[in-house]
mmCIF file of C-alpha atoms in Angstrom:
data_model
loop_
_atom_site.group_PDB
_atom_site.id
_atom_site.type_symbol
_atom_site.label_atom_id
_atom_site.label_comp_id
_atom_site.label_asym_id
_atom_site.label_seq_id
_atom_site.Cartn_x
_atom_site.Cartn_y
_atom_site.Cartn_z
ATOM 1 C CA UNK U 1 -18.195 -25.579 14.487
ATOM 2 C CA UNK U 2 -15.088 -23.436 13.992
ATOM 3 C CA UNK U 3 -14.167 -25.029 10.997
ATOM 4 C CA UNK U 4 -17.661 -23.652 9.092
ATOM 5 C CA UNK U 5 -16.462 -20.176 9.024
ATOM 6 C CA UNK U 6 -14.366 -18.141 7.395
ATOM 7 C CA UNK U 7 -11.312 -18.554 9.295
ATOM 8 C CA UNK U 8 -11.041 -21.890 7.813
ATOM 9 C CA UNK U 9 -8.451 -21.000 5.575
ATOM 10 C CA UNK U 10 -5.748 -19.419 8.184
ATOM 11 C CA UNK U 11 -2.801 -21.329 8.248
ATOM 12 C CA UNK U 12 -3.182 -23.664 5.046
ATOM 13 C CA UNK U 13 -0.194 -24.059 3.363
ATOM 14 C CA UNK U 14 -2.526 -22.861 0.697
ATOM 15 C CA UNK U 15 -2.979 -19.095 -0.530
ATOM 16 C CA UNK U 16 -4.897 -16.644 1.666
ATOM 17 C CA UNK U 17 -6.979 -13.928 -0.065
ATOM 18 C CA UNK U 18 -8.473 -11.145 1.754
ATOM 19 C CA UNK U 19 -9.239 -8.099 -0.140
ATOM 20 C CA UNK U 20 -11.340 -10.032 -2.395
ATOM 21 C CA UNK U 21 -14.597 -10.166 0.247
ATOM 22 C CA UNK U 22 -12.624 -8.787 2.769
ATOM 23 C CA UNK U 23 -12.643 -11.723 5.130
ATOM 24 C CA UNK U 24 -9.633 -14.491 4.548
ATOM 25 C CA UNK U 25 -10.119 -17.281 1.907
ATOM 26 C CA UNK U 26 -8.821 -19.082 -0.727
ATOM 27 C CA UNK U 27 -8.402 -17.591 -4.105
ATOM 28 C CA UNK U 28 -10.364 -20.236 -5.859
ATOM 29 C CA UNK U 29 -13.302 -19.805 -4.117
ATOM 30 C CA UNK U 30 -13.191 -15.895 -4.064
ATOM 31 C CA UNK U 31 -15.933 -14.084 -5.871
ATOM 32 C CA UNK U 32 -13.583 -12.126 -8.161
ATOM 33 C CA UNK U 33 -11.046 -12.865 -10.484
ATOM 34 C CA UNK U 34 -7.758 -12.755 -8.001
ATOM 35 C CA UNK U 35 -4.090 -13.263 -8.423
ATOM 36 C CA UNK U 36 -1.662 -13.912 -5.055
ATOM 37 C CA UNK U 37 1.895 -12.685 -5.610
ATOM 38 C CA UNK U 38 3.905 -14.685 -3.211
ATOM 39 C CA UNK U 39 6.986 -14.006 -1.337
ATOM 40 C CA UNK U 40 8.815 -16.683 -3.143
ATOM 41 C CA UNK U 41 7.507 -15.175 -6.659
ATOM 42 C CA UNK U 42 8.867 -12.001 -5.389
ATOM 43 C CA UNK U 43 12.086 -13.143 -4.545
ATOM 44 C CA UNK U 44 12.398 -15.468 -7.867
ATOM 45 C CA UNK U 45 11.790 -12.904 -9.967
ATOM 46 C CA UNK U 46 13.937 -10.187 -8.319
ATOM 47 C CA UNK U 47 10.987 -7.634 -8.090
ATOM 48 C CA UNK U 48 12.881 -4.504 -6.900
ATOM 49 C CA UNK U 49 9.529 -2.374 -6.584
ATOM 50 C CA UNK U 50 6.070 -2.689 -6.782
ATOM 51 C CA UNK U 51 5.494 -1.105 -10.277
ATOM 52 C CA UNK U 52 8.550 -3.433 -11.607
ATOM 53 C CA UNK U 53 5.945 -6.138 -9.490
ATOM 54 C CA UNK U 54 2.670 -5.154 -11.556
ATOM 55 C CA UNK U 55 4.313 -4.343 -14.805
ATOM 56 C CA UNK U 56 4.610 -8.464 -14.601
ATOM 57 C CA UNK U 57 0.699 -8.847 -14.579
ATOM 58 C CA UNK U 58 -1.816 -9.040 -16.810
ATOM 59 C CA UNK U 59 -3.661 -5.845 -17.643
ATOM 60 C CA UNK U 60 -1.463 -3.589 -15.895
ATOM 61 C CA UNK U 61 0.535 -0.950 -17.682
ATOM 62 C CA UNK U 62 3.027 1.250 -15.061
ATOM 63 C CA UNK U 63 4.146 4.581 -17.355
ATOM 64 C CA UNK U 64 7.399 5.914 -15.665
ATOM 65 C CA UNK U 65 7.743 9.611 -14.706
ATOM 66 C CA UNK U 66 9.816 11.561 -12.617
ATOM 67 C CA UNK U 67 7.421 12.357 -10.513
ATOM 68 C CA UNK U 68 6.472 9.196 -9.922
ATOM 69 C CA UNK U 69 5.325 5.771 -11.977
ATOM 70 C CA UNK U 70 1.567 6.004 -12.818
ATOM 71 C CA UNK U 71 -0.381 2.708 -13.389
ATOM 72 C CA UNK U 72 -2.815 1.669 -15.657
ATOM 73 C CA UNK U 73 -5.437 -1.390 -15.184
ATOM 74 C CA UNK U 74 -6.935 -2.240 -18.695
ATOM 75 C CA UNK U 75 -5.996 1.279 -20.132
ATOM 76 C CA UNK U 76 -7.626 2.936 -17.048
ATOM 77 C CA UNK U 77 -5.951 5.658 -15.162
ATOM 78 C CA UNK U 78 -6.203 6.597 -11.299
ATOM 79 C CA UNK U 79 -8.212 3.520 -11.099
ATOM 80 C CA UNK U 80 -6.733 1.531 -8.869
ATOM 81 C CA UNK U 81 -7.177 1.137 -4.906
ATOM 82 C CA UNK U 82 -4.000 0.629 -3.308
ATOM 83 C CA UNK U 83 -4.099 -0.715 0.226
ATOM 84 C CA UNK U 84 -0.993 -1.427 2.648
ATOM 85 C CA UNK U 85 -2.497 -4.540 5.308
ATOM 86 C CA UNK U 86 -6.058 -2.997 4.373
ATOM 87 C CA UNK U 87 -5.444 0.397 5.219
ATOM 88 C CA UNK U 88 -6.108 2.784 1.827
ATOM 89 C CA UNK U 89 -2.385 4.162 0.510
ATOM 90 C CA UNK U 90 -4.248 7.271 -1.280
ATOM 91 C CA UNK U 91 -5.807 10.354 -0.193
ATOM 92 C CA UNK U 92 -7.923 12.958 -2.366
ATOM 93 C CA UNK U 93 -5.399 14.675 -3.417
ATOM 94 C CA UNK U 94 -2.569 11.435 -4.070
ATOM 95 C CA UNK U 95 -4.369 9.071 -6.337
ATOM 96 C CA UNK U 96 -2.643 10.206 -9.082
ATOM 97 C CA UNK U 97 0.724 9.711 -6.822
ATOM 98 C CA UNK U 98 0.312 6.213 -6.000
ATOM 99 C CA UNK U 99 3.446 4.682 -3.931
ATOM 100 C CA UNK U 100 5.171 1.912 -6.447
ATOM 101 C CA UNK U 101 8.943 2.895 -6.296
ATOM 102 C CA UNK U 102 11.189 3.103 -3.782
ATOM 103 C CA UNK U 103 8.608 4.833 -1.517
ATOM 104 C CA UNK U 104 7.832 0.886 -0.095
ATOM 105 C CA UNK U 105 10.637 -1.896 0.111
ATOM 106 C CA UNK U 106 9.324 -5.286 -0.831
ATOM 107 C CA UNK U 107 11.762 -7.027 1.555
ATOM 108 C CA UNK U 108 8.591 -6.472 4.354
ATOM 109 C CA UNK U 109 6.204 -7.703 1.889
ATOM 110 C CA UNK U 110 4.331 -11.223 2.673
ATOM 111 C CA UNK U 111 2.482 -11.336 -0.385
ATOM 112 C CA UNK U 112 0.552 -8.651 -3.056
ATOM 113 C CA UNK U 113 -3.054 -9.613 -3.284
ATOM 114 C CA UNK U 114 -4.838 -8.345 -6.788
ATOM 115 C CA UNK U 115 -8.315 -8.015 -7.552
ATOM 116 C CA UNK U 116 -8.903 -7.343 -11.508
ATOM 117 C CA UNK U 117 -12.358 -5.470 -12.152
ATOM 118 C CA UNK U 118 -14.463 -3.172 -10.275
ATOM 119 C CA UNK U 119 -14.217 -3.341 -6.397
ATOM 120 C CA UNK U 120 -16.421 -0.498 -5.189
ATOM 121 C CA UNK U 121 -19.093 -1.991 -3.589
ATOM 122 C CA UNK U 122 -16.595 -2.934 -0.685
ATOM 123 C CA UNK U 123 -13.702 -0.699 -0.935
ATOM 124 C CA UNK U 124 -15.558 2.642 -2.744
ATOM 125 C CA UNK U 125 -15.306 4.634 -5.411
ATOM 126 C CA UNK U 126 -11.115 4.244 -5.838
ATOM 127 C CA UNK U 127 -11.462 1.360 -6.532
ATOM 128 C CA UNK U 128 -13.205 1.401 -10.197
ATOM 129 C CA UNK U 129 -10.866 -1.095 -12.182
ATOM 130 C CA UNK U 130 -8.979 -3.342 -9.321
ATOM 131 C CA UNK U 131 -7.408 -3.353 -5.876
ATOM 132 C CA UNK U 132 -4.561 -4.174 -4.832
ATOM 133 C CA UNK U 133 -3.410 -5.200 -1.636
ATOM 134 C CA UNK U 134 -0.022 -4.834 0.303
ATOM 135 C CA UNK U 135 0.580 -7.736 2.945
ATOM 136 C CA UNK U 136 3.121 -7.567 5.680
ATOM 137 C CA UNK U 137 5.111 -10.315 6.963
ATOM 138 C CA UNK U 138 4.286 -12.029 9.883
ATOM 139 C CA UNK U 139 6.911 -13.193 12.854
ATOM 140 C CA UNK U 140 5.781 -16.711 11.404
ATOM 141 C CA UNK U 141 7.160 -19.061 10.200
ATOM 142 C CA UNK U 142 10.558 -17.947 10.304
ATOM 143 C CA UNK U 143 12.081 -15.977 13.177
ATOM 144 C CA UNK U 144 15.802 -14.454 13.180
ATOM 145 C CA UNK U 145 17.291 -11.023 11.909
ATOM 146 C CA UNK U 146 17.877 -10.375 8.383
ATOM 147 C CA UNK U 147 20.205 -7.711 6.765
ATOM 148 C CA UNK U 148 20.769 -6.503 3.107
ATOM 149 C CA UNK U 149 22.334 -4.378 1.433
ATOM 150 C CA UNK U 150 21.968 -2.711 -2.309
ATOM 151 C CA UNK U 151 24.329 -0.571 -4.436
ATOM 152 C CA UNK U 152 24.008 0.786 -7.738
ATOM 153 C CA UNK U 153 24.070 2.975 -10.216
ATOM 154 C CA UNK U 154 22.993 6.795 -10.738
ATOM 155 C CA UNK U 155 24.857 6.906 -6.673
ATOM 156 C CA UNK U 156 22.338 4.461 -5.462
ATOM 157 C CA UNK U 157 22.766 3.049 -2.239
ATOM 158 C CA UNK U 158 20.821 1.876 0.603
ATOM 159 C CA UNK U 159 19.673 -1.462 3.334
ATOM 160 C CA UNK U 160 17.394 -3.260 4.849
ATOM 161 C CA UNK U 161 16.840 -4.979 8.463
ATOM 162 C CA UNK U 162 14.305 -7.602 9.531
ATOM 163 C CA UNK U 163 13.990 -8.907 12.751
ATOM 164 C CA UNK U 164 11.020 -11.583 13.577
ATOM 165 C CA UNK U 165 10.373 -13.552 16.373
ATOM 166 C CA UNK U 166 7.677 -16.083 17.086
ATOM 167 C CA UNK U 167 6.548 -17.553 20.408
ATOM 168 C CA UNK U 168 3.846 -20.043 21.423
ATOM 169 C CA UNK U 169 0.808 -17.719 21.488
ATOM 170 C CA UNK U 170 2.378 -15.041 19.548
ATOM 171 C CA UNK U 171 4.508 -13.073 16.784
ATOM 172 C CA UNK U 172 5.992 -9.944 16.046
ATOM 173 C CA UNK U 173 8.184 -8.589 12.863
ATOM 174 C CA UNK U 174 9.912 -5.108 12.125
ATOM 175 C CA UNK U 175 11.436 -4.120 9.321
ATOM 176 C CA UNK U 176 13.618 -0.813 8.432
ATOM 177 C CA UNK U 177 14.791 0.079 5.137
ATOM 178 C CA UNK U 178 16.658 2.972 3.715
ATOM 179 C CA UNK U 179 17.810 4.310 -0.108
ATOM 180 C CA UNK U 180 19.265 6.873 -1.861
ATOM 181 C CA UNK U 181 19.607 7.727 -5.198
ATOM 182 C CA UNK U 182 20.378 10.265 -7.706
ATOM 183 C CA UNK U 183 17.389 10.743 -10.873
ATOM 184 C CA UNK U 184 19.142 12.245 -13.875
ATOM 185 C CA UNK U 185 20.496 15.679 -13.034
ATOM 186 C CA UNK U 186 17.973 16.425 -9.775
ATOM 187 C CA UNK U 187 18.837 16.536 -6.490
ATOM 188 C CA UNK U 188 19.500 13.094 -4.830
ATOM 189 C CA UNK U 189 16.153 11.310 -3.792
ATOM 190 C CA UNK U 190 15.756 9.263 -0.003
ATOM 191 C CA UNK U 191 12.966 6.908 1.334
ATOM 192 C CA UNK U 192 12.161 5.683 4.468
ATOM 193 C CA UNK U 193 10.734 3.136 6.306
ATOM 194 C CA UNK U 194 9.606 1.203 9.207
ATOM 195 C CA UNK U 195 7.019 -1.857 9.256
ATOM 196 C CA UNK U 196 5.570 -4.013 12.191
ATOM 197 C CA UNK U 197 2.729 -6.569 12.972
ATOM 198 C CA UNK U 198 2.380 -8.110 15.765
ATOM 199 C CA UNK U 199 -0.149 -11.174 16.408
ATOM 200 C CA UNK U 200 -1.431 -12.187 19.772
ATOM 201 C CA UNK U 201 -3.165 -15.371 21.113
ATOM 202 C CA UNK U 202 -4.812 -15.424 16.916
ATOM 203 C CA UNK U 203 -7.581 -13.159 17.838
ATOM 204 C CA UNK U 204 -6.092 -9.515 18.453
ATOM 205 C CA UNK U 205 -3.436 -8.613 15.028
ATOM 206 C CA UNK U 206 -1.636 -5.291 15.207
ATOM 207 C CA UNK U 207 0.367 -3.440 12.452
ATOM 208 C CA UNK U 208 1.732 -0.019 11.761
ATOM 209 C CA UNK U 209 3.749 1.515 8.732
ATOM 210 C CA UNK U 210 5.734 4.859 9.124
ATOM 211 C CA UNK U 211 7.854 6.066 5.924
ATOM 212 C CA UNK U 212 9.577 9.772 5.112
ATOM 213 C CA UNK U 213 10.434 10.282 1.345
ATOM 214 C CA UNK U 214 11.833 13.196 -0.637
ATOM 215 C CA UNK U 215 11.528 12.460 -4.293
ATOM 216 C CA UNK U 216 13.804 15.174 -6.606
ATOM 217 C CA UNK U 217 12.864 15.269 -10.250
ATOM 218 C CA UNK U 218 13.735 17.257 -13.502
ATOM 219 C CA UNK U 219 10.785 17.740 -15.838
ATOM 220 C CA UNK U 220 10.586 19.269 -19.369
ATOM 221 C CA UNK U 221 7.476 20.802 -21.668
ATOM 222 C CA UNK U 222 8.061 18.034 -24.274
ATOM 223 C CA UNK U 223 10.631 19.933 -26.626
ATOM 224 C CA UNK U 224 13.122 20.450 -23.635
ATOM 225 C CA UNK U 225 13.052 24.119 -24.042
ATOM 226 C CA UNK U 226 11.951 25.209 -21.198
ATOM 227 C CA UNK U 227 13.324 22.507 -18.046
ATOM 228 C CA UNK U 228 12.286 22.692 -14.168
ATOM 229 C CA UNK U 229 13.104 21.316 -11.331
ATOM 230 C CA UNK U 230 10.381 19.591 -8.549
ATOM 231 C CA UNK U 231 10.253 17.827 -5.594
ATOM 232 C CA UNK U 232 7.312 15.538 -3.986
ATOM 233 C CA UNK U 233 6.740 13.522 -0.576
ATOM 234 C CA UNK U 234 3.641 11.819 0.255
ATOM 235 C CA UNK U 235 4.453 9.964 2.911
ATOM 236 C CA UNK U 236 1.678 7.455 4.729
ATOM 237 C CA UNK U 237 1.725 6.519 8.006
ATOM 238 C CA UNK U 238 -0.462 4.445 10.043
ATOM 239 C CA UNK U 239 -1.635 2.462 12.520
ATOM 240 C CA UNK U 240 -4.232 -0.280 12.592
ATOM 241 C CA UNK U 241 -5.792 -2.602 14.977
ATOM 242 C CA UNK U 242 -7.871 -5.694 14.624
ATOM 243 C CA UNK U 243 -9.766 -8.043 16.808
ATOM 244 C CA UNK U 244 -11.766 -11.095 15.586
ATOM 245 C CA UNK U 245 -13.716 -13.745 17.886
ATOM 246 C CA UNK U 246 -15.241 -17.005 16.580
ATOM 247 C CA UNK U 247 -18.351 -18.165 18.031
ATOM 248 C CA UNK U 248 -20.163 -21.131 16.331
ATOM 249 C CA UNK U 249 -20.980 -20.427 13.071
ATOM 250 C CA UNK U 250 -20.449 -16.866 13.535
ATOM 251 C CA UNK U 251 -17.118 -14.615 13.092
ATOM 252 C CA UNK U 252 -16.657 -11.090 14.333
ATOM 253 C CA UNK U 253 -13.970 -8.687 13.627
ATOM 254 C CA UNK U 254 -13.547 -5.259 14.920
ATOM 255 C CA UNK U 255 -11.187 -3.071 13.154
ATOM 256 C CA UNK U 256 -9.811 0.818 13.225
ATOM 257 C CA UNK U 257 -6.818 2.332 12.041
ATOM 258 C CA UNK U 258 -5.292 5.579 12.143
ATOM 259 C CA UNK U 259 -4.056 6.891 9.004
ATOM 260 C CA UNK U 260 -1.437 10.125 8.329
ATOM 261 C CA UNK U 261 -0.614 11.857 4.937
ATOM 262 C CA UNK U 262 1.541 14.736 4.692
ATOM 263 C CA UNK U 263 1.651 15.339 0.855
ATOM 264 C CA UNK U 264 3.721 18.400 -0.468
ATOM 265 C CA UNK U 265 4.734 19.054 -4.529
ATOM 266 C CA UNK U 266 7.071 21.398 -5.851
ATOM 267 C CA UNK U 267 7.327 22.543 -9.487
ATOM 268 C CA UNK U 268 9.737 25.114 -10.331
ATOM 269 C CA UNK U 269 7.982 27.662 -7.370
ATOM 270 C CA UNK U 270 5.067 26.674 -7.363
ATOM 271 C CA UNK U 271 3.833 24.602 -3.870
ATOM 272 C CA UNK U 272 1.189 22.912 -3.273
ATOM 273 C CA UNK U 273 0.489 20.970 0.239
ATOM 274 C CA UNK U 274 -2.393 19.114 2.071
ATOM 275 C CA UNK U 275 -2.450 17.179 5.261
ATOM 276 C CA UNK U 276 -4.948 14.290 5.539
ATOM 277 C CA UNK U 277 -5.941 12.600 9.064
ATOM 278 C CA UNK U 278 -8.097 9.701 8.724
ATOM 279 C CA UNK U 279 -9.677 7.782 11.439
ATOM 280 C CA UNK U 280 -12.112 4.728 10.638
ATOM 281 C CA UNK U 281 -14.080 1.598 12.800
ATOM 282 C CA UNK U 282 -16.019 -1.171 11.356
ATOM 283 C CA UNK U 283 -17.669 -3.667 13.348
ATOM 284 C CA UNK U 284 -18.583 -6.652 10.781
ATOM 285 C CA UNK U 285 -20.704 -10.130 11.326
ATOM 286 C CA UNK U 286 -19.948 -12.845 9.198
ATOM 287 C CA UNK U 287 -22.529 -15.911 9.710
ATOM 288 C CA UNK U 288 -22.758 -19.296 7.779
ATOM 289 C CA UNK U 289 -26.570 -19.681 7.054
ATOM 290 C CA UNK U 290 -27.708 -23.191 5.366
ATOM 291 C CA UNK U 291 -23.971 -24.748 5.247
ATOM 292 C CA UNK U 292 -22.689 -22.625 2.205
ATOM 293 C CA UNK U 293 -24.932 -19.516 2.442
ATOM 294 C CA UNK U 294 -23.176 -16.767 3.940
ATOM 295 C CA UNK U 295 -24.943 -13.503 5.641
ATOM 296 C CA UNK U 296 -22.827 -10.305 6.686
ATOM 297 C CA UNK U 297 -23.604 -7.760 8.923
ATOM 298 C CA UNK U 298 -22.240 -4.459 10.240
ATOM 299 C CA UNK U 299 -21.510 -0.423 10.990
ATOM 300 C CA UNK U 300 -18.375 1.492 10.209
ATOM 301 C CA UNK U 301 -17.586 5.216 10.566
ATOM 302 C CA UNK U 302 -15.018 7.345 9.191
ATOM 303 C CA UNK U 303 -13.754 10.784 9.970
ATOM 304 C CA UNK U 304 -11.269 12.998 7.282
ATOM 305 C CA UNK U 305 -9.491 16.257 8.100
ATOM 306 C CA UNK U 306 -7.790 18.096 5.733
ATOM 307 C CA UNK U 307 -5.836 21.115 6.301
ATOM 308 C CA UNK U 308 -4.823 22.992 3.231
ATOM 309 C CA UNK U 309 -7.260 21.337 0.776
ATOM 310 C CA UNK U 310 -6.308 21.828 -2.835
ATOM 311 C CA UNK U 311 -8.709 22.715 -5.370
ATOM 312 C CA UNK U 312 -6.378 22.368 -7.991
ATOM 313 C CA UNK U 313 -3.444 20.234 -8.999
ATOM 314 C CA UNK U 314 -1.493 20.894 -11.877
ATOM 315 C CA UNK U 315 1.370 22.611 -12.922
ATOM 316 C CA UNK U 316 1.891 24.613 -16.514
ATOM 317 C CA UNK U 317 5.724 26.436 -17.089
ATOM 318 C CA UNK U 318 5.800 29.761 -17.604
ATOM 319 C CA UNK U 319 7.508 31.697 -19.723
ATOM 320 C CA UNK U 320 7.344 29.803 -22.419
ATOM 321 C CA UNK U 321 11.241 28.845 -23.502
ATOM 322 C CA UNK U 322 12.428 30.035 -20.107
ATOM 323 C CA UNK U 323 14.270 27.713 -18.080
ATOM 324 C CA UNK U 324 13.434 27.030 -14.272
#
């Protein structure tokens, strides 16, 4: 029957986990060691980004930079798969960029979904020490518009606006946000965004994330003697499409998504930039065998353009003492 696969768990009042085998369950009976960051824990605590989020759990270390935070899982750099509803937020050039500031606004966030220890045979190589997973809200359970509004200092300004709806055989949420703000002596910093899902009839879910970001930073050689300006956007945009069908004992689920990165850095004059298009299907079995065995089946392909590939990132000032 239905209730003998591995939908079972949709829409318990319970916590849903599903980077963990990729296929929706409950944490306690996930094969990994998994933590569910809930949208009330998110609001209780005030989280105002997602490194302020993971700098909360255990094993995680986020070193601030101006470039950017950079996170740490058990003392391990660049080892971390970030996903946004499943769909990888790193490229081959960004993993060392990795999106926890203002780039995404938690007021769109559902729930973060963690994954502690290696998670490669299902997700690849990025993700040697953990995953973690970004999930958007839902139209459900609560439809309605929502607006907010945040001030601060170092000129920081900026808003939010939710709007969800939910109808008898389906849902749909958007979200905007905007920000602004000032870092130290740079140039004034902006993010973007935009967020929707949309569910229909429980067997076709939709969702799509576009964001714009200019990030202006001052940096120094350690002594601050020799000082430069830089500038970085690595925006990701996508969109992503799933269908699932029960039958019996069986579940399928067809998925593809459409992912965009336009990354760019500036230090002092030097530029680098890359453009990454990623397309990707998976077709995927899931079949209860002998009332708790489980067997999985499937077929995926990927495709990756990259114009402007760089070879090389790093940035050393020159001359020595001079300022930028």
């Amino acid at each position: 029957s239905s209730e003998e696969t591995l939908l079972m768990f949709v829409g318990e009042t319970e916590p849903v986990v599903t980077v963990a085998s990729r296929h929706p369950e409950s944490p306690t009976t996930a094969p990994a060691m998994v933590t569910v960051v809930s949208r009330e824990q998110i609001d209780q605590h005030g989280y105002r980004t997602l490194a302020e989020l993971l700098n909360d759990q255990v094993g995680f270390y986020m070193a601030a930079g101006g470039r950017g935070t950079v996170p740490y899982l058990r003392g391990l750099r660049d080892s971390i798969l970030f996903l946004y509803d499943g769909v990888p937020l790193a490229t081959d050039v960004t993993k060392s960029f990795s999106v926890l500031d203002r780039e995404i606004s938690l007021d769109a966030i559902e729930r973060v979904e963690i994954v502690r220890g290696a998670g490669s045979v299902l997700w690849g190589a990025d993700a040697f020490a953990g995953v973690v997973n970004i999930v958007p809200k839902s139209g459900q359970p609560q439809a309605g518009v929502e607006a907010g509004l945040e001030a601060g200092n170092d000129d920081l300004y900026g808003g939010t606006l939710n709007w969800a709806r939910s109808e008898h055989d389906w849902d749909a949420f958007l979200a905007a946000a905007g920000l602004r703000e000032t870092l130290d002596d740079a140039d004034s910093s902006h993010y973007g965004e935009l967020v929707g899902t949309l569910n229909l009839g429980g067997w076709l879910h939709l969702s799509g994330r576009w964001s714009d970001f200019e990030r202006n930073y001052t940096m120094n050689n350690g002594t601050e003697d020799t000082r430069w300006s830089g500038t970085r956007e690595a925006p990701v945009n996508y969109l992503k499409a799933t269908a699932s069908k029960v039958h019996g004992p069986s579940h399928y689920t067809l998925m593809g998504f459409y992912q965009y990165t336009d990354f760019k850095m500036r230090d002092a004059d030097l530029e680098r930039s890359q453009s990454n298009h990623v397309r990707h299907a998976e077709l995927t079995c899931d079949r209860r065998i002998l009332s708790r065995g489980l067997l999985t089946a499937g077929a995926s392909w990927r495709r990756t353009d990259l114009d402007d590939a760089i070879e090389r990132d790093g940035f050393i000032p020159f001359p020595p003492g001079g300022v930028f």
